[in-house]
Coordinates of C-alpha atoms in Angstrom, one line a residue:
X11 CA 0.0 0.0 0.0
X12 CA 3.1 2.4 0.5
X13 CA 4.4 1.5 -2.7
X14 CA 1.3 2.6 -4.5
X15 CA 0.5 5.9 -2.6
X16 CA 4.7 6.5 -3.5
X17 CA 3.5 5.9 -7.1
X18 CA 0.1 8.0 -7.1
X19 CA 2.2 10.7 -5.3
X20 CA 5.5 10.4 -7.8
X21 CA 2.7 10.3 -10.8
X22 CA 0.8 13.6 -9.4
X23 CA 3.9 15.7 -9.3
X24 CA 5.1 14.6 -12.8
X25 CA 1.7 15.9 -14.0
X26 CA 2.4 19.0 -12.4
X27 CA 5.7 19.4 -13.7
X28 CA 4.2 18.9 -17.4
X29 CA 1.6 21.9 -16.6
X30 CA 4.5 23.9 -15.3
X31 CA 6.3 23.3 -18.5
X32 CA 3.3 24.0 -20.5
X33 CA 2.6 27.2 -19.1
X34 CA 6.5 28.4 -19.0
X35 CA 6.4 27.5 -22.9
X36 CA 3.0 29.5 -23.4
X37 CA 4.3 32.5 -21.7
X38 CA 8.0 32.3 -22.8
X39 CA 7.8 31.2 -27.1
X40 CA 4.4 32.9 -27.2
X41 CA 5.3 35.7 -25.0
X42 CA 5.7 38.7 -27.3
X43 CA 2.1 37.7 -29.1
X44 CA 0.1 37.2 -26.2
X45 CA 1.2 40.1 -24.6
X46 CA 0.0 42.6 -27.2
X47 CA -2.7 40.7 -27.7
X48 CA -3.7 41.0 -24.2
X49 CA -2.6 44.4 -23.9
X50 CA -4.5 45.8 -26.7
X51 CA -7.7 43.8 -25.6
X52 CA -7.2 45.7 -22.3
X53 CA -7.3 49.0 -23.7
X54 CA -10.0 48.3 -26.1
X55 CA -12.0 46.6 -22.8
X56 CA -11.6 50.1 -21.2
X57 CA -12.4 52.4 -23.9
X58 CA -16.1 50.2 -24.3
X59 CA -16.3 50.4 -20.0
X60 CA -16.0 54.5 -20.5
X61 CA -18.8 54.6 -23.0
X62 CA -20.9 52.0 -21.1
X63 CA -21.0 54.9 -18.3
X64 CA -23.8 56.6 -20.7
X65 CA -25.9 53.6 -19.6
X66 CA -26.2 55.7 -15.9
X67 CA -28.0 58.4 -18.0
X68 CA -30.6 55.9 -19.7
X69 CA -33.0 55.9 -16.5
X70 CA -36.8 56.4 -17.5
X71 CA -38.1 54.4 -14.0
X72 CA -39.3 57.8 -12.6
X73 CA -42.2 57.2 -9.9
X74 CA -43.3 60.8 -10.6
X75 CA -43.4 60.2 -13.9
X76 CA -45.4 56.9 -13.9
X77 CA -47.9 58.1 -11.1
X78 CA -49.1 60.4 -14.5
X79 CA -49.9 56.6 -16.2
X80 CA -52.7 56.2 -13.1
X81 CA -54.3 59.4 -13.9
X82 CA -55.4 58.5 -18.0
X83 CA -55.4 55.3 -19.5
X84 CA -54.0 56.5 -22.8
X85 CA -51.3 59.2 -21.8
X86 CA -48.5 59.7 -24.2
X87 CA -45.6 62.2 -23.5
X88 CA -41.8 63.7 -24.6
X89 CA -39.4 63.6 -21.9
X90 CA -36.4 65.7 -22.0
X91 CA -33.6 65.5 -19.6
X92 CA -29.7 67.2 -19.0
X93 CA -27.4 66.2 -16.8
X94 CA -24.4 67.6 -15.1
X95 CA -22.0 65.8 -13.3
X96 CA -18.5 67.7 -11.7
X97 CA -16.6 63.8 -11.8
X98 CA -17.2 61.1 -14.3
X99 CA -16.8 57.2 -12.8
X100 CA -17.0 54.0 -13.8
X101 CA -17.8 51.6 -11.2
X102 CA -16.7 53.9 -9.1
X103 CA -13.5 54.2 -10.5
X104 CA -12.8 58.0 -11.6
X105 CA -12.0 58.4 -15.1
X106 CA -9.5 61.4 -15.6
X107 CA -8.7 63.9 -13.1
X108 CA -11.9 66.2 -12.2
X109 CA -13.5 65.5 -15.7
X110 CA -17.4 66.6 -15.9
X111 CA -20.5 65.6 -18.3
X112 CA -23.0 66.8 -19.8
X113 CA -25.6 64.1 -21.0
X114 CA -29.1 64.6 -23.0
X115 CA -32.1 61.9 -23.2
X116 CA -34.8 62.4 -25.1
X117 CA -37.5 59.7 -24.7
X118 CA -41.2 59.0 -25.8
X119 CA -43.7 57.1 -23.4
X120 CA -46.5 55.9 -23.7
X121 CA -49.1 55.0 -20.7
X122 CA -49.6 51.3 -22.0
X123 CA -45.8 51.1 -21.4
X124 CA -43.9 51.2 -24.7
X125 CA -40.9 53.8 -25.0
X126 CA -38.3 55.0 -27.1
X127 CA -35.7 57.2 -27.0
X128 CA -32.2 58.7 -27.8
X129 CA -29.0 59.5 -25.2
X130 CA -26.0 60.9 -25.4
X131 CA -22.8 62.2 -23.1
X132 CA -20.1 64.8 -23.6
X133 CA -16.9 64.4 -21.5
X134 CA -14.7 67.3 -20.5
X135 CA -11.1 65.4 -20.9
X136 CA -11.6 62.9 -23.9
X137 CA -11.3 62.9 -27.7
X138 CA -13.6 63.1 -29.6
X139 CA -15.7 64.7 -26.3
X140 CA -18.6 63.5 -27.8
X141 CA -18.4 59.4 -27.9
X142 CA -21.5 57.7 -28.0
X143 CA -25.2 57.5 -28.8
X144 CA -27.6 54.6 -27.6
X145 CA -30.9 54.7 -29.1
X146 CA -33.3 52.4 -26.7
X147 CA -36.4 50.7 -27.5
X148 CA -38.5 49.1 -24.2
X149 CA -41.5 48.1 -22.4
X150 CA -42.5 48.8 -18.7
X151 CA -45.5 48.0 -16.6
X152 CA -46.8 47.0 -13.6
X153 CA -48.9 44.1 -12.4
X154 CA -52.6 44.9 -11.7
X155 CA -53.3 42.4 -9.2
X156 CA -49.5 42.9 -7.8
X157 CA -49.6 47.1 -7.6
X158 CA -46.4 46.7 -6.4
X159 CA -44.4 44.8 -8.5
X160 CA -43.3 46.1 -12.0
X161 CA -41.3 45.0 -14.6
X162 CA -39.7 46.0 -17.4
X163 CA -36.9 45.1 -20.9
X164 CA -35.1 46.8 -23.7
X165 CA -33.0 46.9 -26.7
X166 CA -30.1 49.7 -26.8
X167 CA -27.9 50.6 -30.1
X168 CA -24.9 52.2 -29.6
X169 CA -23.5 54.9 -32.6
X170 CA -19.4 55.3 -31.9
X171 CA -18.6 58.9 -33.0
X172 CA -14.6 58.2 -33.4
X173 CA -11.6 59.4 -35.0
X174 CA -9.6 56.6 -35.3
X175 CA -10.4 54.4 -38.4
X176 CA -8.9 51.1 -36.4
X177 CA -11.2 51.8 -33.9
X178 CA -13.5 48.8 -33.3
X179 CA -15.9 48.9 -30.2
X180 CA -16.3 45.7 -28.1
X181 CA -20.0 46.5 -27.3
X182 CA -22.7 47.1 -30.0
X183 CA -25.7 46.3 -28.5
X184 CA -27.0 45.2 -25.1
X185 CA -30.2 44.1 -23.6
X186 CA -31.8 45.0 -20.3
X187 CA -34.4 43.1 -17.6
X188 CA -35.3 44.8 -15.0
X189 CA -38.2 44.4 -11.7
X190 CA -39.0 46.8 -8.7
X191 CA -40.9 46.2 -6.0
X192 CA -42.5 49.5 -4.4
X193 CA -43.8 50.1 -0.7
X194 CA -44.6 53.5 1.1
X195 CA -41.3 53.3 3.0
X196 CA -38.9 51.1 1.4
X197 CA -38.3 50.0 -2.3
X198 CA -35.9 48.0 -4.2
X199 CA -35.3 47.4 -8.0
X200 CA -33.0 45.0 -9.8
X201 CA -31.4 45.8 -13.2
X202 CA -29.6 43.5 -15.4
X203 CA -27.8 44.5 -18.6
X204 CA -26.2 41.9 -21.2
X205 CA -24.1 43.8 -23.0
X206 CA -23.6 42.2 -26.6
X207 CA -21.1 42.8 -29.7
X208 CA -17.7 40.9 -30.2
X209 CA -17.6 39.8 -26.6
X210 CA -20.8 39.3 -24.2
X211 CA -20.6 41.2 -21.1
X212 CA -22.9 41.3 -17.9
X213 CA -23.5 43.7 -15.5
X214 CA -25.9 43.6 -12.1
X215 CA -27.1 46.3 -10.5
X216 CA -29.3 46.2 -7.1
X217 CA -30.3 49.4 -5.4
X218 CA -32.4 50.0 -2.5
X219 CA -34.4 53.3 -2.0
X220 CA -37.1 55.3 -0.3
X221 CA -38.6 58.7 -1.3
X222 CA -39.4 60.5 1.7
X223 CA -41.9 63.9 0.9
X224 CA -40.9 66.9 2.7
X225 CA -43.6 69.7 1.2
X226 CA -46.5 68.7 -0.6
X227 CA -48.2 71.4 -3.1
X228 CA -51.1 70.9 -5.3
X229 CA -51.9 67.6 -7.0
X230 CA -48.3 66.8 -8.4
X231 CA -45.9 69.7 -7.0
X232 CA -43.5 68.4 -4.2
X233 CA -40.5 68.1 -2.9
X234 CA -38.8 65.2 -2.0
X235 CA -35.3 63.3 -0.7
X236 CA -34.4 60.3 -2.3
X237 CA -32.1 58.7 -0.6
X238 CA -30.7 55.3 -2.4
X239 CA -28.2 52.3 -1.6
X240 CA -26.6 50.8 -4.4
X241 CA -24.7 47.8 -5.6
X242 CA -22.8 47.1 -8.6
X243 CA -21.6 44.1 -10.0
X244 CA -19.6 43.6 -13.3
X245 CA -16.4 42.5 -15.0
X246 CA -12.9 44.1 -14.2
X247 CA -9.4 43.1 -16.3
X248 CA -7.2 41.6 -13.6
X249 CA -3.4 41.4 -14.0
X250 CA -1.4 38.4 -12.7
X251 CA 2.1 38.9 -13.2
X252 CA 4.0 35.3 -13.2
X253 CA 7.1 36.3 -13.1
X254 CA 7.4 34.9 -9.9
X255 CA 6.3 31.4 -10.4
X256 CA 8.6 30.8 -13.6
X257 CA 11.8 32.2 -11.1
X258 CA 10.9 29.5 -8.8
X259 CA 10.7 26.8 -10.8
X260 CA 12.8 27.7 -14.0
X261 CA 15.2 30.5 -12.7
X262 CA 13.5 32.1 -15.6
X263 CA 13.5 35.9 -15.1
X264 CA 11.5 39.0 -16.6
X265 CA 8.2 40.0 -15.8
X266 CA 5.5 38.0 -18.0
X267 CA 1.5 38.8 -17.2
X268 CA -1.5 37.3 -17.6
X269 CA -4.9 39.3 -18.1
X270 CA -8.5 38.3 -17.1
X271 CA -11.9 39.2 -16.7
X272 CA -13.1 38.7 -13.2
X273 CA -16.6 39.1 -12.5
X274 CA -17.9 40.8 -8.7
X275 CA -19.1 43.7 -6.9
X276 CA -17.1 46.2 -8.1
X277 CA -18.6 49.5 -6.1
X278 CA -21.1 50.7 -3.7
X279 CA -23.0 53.4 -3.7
X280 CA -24.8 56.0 -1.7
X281 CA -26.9 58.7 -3.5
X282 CA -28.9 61.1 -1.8
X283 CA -30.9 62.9 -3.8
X284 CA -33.3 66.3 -3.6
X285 CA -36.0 66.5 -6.0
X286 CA -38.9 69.1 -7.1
X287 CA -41.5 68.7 -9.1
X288 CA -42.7 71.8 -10.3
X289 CA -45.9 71.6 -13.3
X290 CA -44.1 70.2 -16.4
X291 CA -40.7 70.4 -15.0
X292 CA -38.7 68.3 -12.7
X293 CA -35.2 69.8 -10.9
X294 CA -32.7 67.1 -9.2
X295 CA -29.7 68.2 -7.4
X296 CA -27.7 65.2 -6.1
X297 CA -25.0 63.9 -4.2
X298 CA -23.1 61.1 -4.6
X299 CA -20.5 58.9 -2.9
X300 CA -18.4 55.4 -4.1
X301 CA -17.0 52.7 -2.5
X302 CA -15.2 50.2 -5.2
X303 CA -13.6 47.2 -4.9
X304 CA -11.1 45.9 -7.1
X305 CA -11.3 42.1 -7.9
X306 CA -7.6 42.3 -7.8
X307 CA -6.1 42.4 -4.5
X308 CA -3.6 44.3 -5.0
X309 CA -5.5 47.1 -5.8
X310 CA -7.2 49.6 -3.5
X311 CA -9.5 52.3 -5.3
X312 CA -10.0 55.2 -3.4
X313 CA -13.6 56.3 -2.3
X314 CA -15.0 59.3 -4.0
X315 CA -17.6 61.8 -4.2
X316 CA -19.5 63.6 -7.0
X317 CA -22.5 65.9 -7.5
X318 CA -24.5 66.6 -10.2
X319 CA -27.5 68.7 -11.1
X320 CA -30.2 67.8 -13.8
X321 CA -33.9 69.6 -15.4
X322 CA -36.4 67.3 -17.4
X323 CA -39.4 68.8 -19.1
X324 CA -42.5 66.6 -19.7
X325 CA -44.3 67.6 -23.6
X326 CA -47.5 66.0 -23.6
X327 CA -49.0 64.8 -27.0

């Protein structure tokens, strides 16, 4: 019985020696190739994640805008909405130093839940400032036996404005799902986007709010807190750098990496906004604070704040 666990045991390292030499001849003969490969993959990765931060500014779940739905059964509208922002994040993650937004949606609704409409961002520190349009096509509604629960899907294009010819986005497309579920005090949502083009790409998002009424005036004038919790799950590019391993084992020296896609939480975040509904118009002035988390251990993002100021307009038809 010794004599076999000696064998198991002398077979189990050989194995592992053969993976060892595997990967040392992956990362050594194909070094060079897979590096750029990886590298450029990176960079492209990133460039998509900026322009995915327009999805933040595709948000037509507005309660004060719905409780119009209860009032006519056949209610059609324009919405119009800017945005300005003093920071620009991704996950959390600050993308230049101090760089604002300005973002536009325009969107039409109708009261049996169909909506359409067109976004688009403008950031301070890139080139072109102007990057991306998503045109969205969905359908939202609520249960009439379940008042509380609603659900709600769409389709998003996205139009790259770019000056670089060898400029090829990773996302093209994506597809949303998405439930709340509404109480007095307390409500939650769940979002999930499937972003779609030469890679697929998920992201999760679960917030938890309440809307808290401070001054009420006239049938749909008032002014309200919003406070909101919010979680944020997605892919980051982690780095492993094997250098290490391939000293140990080969004496082999030189810094050789390997890049993946992890998927996790990748920030938290507390938004606590002020709202006023005023006729046709609503105001929002908001502030903002992050907590990400890196899927690399190595890496600590710092927390950060933001706040940002918006006016929609409601046309009706």
């Amino acid at each position: 019985m010794l004599a076999d666990f000696n064998f198991l045991s002398r077979i189990q390292e050989i194995n592992e020696m053969k993976n060892l030499v595997v990967v040392f001849c992956f990362c050594v003969l194909g070094n060079f190739v897979f590096a750029q490969e990886e590298i450029e993959k990176v960079m492209e990765s990133q460039l998509s994640r900026v322009d995915s931060v327009l999805n933040d500014f595709l948000s037509v779940e507005d309660e004060g805008i719905l409780d119009l739905f209860s009032q006519q059964k056949n209610f059609q509208f324009l919405y119009f909405r800017t945005n300005y922002d003093n920071k620009t994040f991704y996950a959390g993650r600050e993308i230049g130093d101090n760089q604002y937004n300005l973002s536009g949606q325009l969107f039409y609704m109708h009261s049996k839940g169909f909506y359409a409409g067109l976004a688009g961002a403008w950031y301070s520190q890139l080139d072109p400032g102007y990057r991306t349009t998503v045109m969205s096509f969905g359908y939202g509604k609520g249960l009439k036996k379940l008042k509380f629960l609603r659900y709600r899907a769409s389709f998003d294009l996205y139009f790259y404005n770019n000056n670089d010819p060898d400029y090829d986005p990773v996302y093209t497309s994506s597809i949303n799902l998405g439930t709340s579920l509404k109480s007095k005090v307390l409500s939650t949502r769940f979002d999930a986007t499937f972003l779609l083009g030469k890679e697929i790409g998920t992201q999760l998002n679960w917030d938890i709010y309440s809307k808290i009424t401070l001054l009420k005036f006239g049938k749909f004038n008032k002014l309200r807190i919003e406070p909101e919790l919010s979680f944020y799950f997605g892919s980051e590019t982690v780095e492993y750098d094997l250098s290490s391993y391939l000293q140990e084992y080969f004496g082999q020296d030189g810094s050789i990496y390997y890049y993946e896609d992890v998927f996790g939480l990748l920030n938290t975040q507390l938004s606590i906004p002020l709202t006023l509904s005023l006729g046709d118009f609503d105001f929002e002035a908001s502030w903002t604070h992050n907590l990400p988390r890196s899927m690399n251990s190595a890496v600590d993002y710092p927390s950060s704040s933001l706040f940002s100021f918006s006016v929609g307009y409601i046309f009706s038809l």
